[in-house]
PDB file of C-alpha atoms in Angstrom:
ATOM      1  CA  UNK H  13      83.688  81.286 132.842  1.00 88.00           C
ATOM      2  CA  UNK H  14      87.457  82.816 133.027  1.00 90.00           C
ATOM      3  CA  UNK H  15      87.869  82.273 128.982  1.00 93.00           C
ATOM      4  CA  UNK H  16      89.635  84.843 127.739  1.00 95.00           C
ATOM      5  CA  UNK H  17      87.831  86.145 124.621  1.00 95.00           C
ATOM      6  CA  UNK H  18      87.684  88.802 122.132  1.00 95.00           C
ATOM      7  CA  UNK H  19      84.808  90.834 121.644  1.00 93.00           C
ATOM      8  CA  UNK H  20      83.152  91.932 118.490  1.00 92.00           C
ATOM      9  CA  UNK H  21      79.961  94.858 119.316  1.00 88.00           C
ATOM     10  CA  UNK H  22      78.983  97.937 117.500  1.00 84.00           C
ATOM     11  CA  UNK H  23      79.230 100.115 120.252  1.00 85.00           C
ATOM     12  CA  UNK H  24      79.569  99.889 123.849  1.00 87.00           C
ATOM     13  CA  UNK H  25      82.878  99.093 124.198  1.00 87.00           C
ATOM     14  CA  UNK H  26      84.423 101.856 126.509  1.00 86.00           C
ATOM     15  CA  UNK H  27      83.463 100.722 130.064  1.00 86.00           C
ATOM     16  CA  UNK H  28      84.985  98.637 132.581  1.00 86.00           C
ATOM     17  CA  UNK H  29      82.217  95.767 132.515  1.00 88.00           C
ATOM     18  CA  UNK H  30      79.976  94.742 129.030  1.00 88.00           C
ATOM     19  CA  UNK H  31      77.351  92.314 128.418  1.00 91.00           C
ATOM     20  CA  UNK H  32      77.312  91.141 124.787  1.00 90.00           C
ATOM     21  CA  UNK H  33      75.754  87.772 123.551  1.00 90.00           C
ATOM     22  CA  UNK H  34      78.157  84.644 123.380  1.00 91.00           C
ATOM     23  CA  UNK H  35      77.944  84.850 119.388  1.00 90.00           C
ATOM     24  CA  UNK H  36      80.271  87.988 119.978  1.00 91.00           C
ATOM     25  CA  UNK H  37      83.065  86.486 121.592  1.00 94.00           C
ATOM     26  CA  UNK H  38      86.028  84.548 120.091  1.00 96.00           C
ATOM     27  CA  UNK H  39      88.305  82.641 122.725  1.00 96.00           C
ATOM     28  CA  UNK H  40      91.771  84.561 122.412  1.00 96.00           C
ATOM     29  CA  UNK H  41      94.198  82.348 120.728  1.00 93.00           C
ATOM     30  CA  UNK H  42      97.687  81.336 123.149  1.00 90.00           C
ATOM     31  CA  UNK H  43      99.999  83.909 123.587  1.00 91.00           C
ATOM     32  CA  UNK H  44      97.650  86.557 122.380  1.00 95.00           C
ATOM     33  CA  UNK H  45      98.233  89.939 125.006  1.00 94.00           C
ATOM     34  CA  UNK H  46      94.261  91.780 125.503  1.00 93.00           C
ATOM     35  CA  UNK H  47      96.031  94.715 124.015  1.00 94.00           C
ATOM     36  CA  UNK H  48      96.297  92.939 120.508  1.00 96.00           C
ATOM     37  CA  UNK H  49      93.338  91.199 121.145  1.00 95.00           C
ATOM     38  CA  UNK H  50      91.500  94.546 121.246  1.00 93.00           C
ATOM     39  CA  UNK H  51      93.096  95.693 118.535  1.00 94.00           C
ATOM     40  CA  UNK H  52      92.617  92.472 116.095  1.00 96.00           C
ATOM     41  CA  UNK H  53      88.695  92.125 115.098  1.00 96.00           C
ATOM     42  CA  UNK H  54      87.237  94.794 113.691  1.00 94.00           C
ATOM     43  CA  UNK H  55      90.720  96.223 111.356  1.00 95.00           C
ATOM     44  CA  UNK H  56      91.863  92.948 110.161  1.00 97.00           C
ATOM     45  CA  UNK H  57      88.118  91.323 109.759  1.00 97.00           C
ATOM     46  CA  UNK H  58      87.386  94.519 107.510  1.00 97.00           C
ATOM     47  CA  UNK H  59      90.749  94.383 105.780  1.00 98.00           C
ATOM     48  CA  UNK H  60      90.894  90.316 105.069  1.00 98.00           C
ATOM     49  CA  UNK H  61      87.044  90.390 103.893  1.00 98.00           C
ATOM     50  CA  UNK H  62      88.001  93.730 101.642  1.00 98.00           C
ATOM     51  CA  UNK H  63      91.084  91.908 100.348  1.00 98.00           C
ATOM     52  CA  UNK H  64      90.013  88.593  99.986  1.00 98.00           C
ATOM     53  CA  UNK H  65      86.144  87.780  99.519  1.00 97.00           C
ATOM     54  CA  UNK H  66      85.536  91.042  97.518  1.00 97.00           C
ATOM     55  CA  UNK H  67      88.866  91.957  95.940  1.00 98.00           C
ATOM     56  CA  UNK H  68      90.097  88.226  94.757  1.00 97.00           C
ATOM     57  CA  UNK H  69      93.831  89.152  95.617  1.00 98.00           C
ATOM     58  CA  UNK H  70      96.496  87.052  94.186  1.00 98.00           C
ATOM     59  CA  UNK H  71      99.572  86.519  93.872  1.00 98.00           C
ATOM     60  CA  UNK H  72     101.532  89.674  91.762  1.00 98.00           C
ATOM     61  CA  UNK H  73      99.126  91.916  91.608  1.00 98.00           C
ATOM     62  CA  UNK H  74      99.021  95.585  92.945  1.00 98.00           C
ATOM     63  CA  UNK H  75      97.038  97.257  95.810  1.00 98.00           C
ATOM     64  CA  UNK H  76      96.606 100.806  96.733  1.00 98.00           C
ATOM     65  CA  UNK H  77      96.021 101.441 100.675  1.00 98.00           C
ATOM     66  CA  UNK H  78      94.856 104.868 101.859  1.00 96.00           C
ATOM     67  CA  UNK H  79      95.252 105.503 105.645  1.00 93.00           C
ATOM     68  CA  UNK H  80      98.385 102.838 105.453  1.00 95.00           C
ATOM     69  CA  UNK H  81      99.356 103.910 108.910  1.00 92.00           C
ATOM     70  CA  UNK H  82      96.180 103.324 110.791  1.00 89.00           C
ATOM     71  CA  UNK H  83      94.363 100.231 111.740  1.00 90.00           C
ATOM     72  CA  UNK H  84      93.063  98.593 108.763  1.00 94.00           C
ATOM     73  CA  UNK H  85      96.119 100.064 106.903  1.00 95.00           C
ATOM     74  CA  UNK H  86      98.483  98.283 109.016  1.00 95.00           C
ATOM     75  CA  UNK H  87      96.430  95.106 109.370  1.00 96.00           C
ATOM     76  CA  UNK H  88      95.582  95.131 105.293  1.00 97.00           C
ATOM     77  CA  UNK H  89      99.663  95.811 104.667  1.00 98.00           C
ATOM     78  CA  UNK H  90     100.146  92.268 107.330  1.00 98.00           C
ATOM     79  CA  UNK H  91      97.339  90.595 104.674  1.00 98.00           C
ATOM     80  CA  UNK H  92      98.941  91.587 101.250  1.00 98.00           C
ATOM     81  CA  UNK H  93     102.555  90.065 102.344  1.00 97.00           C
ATOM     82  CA  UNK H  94     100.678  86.833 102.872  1.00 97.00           C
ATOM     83  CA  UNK H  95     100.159  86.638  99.318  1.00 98.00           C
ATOM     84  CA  UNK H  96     102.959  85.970  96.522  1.00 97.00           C
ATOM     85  CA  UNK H  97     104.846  89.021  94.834  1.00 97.00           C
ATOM     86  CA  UNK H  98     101.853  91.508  96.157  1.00 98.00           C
ATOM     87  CA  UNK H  99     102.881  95.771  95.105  1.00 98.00           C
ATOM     88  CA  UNK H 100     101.534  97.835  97.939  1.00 98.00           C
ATOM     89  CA  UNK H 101     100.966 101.431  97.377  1.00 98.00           C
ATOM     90  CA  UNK H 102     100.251 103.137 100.513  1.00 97.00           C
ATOM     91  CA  UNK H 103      99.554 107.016 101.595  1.00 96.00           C
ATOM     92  CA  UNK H 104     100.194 108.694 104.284  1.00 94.00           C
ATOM     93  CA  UNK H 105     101.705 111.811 105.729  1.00 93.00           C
ATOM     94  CA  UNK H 106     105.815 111.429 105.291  1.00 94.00           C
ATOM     95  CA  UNK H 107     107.037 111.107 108.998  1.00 93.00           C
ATOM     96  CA  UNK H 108     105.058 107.507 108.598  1.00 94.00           C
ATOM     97  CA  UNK H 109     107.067 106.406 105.374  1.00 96.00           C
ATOM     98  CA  UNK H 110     110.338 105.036 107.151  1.00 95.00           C
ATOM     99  CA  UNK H 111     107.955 102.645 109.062  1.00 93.00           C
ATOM    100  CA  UNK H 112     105.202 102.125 105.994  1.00 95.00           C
ATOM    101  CA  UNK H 113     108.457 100.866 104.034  1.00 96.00           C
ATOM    102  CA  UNK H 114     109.909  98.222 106.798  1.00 95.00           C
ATOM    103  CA  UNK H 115     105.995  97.124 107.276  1.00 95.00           C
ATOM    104  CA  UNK H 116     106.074  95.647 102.931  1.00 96.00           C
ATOM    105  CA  UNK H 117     104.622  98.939 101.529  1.00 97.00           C
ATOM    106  CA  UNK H 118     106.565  99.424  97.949  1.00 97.00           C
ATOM    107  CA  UNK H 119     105.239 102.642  97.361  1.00 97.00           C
ATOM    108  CA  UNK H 120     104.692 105.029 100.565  1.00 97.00           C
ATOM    109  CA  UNK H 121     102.726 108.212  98.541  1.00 97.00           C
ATOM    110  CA  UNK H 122     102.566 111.522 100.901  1.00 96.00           C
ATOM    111  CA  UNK H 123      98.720 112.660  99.984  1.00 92.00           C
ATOM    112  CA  UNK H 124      99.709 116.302 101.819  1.00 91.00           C
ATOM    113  CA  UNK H 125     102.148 117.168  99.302  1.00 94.00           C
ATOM    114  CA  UNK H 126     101.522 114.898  96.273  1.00 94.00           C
ATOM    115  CA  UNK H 127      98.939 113.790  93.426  1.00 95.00           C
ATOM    116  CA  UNK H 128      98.863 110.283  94.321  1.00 96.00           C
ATOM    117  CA  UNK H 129      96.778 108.890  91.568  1.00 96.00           C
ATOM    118  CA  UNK H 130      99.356 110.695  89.153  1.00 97.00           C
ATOM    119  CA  UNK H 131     102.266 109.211  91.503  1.00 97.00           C
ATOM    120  CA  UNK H 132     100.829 105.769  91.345  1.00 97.00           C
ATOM    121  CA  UNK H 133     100.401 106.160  87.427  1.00 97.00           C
ATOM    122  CA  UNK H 134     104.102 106.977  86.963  1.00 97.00           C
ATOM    123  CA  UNK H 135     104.872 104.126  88.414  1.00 97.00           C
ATOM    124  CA  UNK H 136     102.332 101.849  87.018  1.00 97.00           C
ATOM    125  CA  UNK H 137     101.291 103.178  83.762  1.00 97.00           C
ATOM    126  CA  UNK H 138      97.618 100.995  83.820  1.00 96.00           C
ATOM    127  CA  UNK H 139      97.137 101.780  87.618  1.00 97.00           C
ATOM    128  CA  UNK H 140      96.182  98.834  90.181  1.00 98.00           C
ATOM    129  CA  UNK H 141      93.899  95.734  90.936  1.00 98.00           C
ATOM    130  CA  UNK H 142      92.449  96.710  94.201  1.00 98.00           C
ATOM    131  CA  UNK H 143      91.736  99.962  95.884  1.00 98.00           C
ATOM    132  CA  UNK H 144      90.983 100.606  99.434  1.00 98.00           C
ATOM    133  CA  UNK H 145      89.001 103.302  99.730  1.00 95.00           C
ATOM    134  CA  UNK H 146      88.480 104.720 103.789  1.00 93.00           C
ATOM    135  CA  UNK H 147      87.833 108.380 102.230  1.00 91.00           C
ATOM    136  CA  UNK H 148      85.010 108.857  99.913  1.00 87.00           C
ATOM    137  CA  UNK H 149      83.964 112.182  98.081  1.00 84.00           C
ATOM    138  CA  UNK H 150      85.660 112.588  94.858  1.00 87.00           C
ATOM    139  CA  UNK H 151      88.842 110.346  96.205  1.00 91.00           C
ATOM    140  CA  UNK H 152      85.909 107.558  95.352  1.00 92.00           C
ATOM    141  CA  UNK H 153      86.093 108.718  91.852  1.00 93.00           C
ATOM    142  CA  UNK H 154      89.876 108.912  91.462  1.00 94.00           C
ATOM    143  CA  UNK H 155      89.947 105.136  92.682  1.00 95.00           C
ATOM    144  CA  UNK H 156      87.629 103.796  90.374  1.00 96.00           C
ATOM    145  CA  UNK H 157      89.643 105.621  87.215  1.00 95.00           C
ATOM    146  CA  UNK H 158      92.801 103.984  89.390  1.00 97.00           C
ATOM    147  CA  UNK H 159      91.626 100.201  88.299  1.00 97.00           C
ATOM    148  CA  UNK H 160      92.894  98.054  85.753  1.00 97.00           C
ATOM    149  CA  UNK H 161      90.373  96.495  84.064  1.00 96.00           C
ATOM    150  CA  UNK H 162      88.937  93.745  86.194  1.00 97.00           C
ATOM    151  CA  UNK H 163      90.283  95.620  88.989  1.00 97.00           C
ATOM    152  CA  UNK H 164      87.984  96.274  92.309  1.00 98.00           C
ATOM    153  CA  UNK H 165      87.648  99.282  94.220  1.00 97.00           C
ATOM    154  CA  UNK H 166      85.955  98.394  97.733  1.00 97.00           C
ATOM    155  CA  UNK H 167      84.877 101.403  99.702  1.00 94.00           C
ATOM    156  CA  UNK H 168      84.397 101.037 103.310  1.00 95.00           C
ATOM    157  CA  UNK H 169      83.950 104.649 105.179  1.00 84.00           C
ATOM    158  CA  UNK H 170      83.772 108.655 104.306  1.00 79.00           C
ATOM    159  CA  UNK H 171      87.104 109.966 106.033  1.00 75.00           C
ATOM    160  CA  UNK H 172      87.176 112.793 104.067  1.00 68.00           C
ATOM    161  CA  UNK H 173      83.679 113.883 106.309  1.00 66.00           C
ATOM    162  CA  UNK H 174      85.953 114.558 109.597  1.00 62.00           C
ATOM    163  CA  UNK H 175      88.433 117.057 109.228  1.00 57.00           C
ATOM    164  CA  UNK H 176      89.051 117.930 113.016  1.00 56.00           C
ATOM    165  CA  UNK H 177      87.462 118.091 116.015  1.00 54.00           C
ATOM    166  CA  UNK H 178      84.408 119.608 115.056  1.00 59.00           C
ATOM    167  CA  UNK H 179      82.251 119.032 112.425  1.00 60.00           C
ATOM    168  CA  UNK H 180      82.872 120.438 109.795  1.00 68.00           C
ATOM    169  CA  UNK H 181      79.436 121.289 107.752  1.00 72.00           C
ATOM    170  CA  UNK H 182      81.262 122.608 104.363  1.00 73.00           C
ATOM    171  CA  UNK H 183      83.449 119.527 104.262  1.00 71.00           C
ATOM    172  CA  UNK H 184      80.027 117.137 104.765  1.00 71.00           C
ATOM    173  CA  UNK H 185      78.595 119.208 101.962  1.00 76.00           C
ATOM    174  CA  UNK H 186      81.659 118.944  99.615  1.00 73.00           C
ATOM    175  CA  UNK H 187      82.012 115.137  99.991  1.00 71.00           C
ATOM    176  CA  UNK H 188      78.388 114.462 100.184  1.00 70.00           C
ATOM    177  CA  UNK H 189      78.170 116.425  96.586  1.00 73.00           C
ATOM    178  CA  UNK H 190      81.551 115.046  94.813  1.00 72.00           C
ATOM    179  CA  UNK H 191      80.891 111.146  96.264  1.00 78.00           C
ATOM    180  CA  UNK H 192      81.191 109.164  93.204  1.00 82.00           C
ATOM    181  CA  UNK H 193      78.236 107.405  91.247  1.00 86.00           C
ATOM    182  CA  UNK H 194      78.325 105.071  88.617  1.00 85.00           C
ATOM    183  CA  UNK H 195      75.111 103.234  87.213  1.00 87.00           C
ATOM    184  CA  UNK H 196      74.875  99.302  86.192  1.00 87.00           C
ATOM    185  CA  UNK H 197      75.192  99.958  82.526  1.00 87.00           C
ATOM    186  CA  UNK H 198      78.196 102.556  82.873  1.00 85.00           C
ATOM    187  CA  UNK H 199      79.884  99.707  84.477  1.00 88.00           C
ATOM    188  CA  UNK H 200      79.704  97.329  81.826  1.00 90.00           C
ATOM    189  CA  UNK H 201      82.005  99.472  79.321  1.00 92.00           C
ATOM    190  CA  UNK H 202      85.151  99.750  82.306  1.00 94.00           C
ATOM    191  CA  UNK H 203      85.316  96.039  83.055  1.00 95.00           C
ATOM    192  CA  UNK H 204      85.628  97.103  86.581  1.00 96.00           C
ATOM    193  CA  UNK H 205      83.690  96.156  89.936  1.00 96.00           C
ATOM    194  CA  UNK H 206      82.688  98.672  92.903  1.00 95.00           C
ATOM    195  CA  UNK H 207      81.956  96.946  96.099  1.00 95.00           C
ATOM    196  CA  UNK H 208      80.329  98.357  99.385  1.00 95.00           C
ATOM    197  CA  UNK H 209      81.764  97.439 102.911  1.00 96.00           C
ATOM    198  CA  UNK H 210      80.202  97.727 106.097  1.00 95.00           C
ATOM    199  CA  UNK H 211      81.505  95.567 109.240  1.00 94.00           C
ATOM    200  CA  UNK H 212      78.518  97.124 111.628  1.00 90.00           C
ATOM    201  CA  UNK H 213      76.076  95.500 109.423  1.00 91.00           C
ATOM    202  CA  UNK H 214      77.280  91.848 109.963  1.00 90.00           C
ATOM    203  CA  UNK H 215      75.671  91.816 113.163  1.00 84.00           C
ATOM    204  CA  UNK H 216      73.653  88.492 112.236  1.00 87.00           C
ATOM    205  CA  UNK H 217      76.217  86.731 109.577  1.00 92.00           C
ATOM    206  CA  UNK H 218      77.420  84.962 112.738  1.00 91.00           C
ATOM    207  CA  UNK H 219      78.382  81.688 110.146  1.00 93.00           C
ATOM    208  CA  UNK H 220      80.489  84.356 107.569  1.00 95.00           C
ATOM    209  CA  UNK H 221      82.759  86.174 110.398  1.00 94.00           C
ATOM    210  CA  UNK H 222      83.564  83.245 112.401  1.00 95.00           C
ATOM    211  CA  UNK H 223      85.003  81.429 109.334  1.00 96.00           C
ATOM    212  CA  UNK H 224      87.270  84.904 108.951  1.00 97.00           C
ATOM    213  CA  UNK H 225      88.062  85.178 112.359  1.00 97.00           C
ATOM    214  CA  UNK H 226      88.970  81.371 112.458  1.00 97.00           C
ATOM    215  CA  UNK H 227      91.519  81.997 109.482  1.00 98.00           C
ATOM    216  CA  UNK H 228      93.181  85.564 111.241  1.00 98.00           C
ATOM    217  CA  UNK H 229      93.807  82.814 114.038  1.00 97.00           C
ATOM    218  CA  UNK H 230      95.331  80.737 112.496  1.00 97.00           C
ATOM    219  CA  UNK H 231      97.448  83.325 110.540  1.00 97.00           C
ATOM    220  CA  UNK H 232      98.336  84.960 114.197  1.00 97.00           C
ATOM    221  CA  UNK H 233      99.410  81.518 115.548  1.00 95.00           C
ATOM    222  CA  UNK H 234     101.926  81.057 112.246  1.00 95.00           C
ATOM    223  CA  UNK H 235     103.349  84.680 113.208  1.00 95.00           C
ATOM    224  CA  UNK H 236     101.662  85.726 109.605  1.00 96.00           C
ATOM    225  CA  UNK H 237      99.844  88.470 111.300  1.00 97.00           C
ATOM    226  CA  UNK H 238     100.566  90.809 114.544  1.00 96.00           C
ATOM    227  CA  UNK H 239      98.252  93.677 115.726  1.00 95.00           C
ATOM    228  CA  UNK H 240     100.581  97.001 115.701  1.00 92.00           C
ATOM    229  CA  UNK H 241      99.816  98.795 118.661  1.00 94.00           C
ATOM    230  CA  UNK H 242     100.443 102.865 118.132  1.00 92.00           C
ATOM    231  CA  UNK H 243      99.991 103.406 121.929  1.00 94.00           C
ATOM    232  CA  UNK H 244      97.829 102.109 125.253  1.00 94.00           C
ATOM    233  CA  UNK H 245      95.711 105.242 127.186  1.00 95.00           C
ATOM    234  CA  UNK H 246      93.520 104.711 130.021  1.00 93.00           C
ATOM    235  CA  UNK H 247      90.344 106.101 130.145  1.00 92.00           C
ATOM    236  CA  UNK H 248      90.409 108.678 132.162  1.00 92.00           C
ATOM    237  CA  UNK H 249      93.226 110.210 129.278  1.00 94.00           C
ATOM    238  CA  UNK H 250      90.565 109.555 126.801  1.00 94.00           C
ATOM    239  CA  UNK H 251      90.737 112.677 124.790  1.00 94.00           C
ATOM    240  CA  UNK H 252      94.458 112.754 124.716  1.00 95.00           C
ATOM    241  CA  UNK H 253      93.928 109.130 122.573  1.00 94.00           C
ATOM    242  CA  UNK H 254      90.969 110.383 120.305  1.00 92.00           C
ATOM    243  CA  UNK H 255      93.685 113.700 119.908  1.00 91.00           C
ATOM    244  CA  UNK H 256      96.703 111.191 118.949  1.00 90.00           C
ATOM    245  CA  UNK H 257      94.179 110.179 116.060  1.00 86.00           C
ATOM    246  CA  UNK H 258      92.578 113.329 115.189  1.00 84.00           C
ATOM    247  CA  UNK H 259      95.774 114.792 114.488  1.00 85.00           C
ATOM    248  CA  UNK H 260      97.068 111.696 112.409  1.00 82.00           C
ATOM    249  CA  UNK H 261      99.816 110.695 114.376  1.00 87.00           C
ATOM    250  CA  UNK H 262      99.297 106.733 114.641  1.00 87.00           C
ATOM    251  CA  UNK H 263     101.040 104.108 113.077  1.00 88.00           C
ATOM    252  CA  UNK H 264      98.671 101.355 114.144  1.00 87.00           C
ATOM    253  CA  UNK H 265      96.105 101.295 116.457  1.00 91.00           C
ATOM    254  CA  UNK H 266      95.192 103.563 119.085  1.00 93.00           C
ATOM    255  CA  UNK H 267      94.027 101.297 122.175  1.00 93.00           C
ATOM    256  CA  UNK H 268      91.781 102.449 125.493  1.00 93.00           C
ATOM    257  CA  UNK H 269      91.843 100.585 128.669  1.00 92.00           C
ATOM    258  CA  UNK H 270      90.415 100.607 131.825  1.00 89.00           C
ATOM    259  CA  UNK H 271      92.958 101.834 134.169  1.00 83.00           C
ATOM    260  CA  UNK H 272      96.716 102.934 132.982  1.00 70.00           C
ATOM    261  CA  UNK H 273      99.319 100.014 132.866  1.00 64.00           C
ATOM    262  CA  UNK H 274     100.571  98.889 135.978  1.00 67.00           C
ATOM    263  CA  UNK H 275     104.459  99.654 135.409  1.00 60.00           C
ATOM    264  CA  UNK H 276     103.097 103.207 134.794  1.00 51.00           C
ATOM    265  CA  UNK H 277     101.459 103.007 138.196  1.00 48.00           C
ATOM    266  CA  UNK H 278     104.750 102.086 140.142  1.00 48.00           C
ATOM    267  CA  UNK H 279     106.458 104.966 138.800  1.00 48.00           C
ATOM    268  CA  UNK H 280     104.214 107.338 139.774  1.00 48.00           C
ATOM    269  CA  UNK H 281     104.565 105.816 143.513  1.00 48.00           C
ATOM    270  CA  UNK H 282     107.701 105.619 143.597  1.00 47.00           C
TER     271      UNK H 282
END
């Protein structure tokens, strides 16, 4: 009682009081604010298991981010600089490249008005080690021909399925029909390896995500690590936030709380 803790749930997150089973929770480390707290588990667990336990990263090799701006963009650019002489290729759209380029990313691509695979080819001929792949469709596909041999390309979500606020039954079609497929025996002639990510599906590897939330501790406490915050809305401004995303205008995560800030509150008194 009174710990302060982080939570880790599938769903259920955006009400004022949760229940969620004590295997859930990780105590908050010292000087740790609830904002970054909320805005550490699910990004940089996905990005540090991505990186790490399926794509092997090491020192001087090369990494292509998509999304580089959002959550696990930000927290997966934070994981590469803890590694030796890492190249980080990044996309997003150009008002984010000033920030993607202080933040350790080599290479800020703008997907709107570029190629990017032929972009990352001009500057590395033989392509990259590890792709992170938030889109799907045929952007799967353009990934895997990305890879240097004995390079990974870890997919972890179908982006290219929302493409504003409504859904959008032609796009769902498109990306359901290009999504890339590759069988066992294909793969053996590219020296390559294609790896499937799902956080939600952890729900019982209590052992596995503790030792990875233990580590993103211990890389918080050493100032390795810091959640970027894009902005704080209450709940009651809850489809201005989902907007601020919808319309790609994060850099970093977009973070809901229960009532707005309490400086906020003052002003609007006074």
């Amino acid at each position: 009682v009174g710990d302060k803790v982080m939570v880790l749930a599938r769903s259920g997150l955006w009400q004022e009081v949760v229940n969620v089973p004590a295997s859930q929770t990780f105590l908050m480390p010292e000087g740790m604010s609830f904002e970054e707290a909320a805005a550490l588990l699910v990004n940089y667990i996905t990005a540090y298991m991505i990186l790490f336990d399926f794509g092997n990263l090491r020192p001087n090799q090369s990494v292509l981010i998509h999304m580089a701006a959002g959550g696990v963009g930000t927290a997966a650019i934070q994981l590469c600089k803890t590694v030796e002489n890492v190249t980080i290729f990044g996309t997003a759209s150009a008002s984010k490249h000033e920030a993607l380029k202080e933040s350790g990313v080599a290479h800020p691509i703008d997907y709107r008005t570029m190629d990017y695979a032929e972009e990352v080819r001009k500057i590395s001929p033989k392509g990259v080690d590890i792709v992170l792949d938030p889109l799907g469709g045929s952007d799967t596909s353009k990934a895997f021909h990305l890879l240097k041999p004995m390079g990974k390309l870890i997919t972890y979500g179908v982006a290219n399925l929302l493409t504003g606020q409504k859904k959008n039954l032609m796009a769902m079609a498109k990306t359901w029909w290009n999504q890339f497929s590759i069988n066992a025996l294909q793969l053996l002639h590219h020296n390559k390896a294609v790896c499937g990510y799902h956080l939600g599906y952890m729900d019982e590897e209590h052992e596995l995500v503790g030792g990875v939330v233990a580590k993103l501790i211990n890389l918080y406490s050493q100032g390795k690590i810091k959640p970027k915050i894009d902005s704080v809305w209450p709940f009651d401004q809850v489809a201005d936030a989902m907007r601020q995303m919808q319309e790609k205008k994060n850099v970093g995560k977009v973070i809901l709380v229960p009532e707005a800030p309490k400086e906020e509150s003052k002003k609007e008194e006074n």
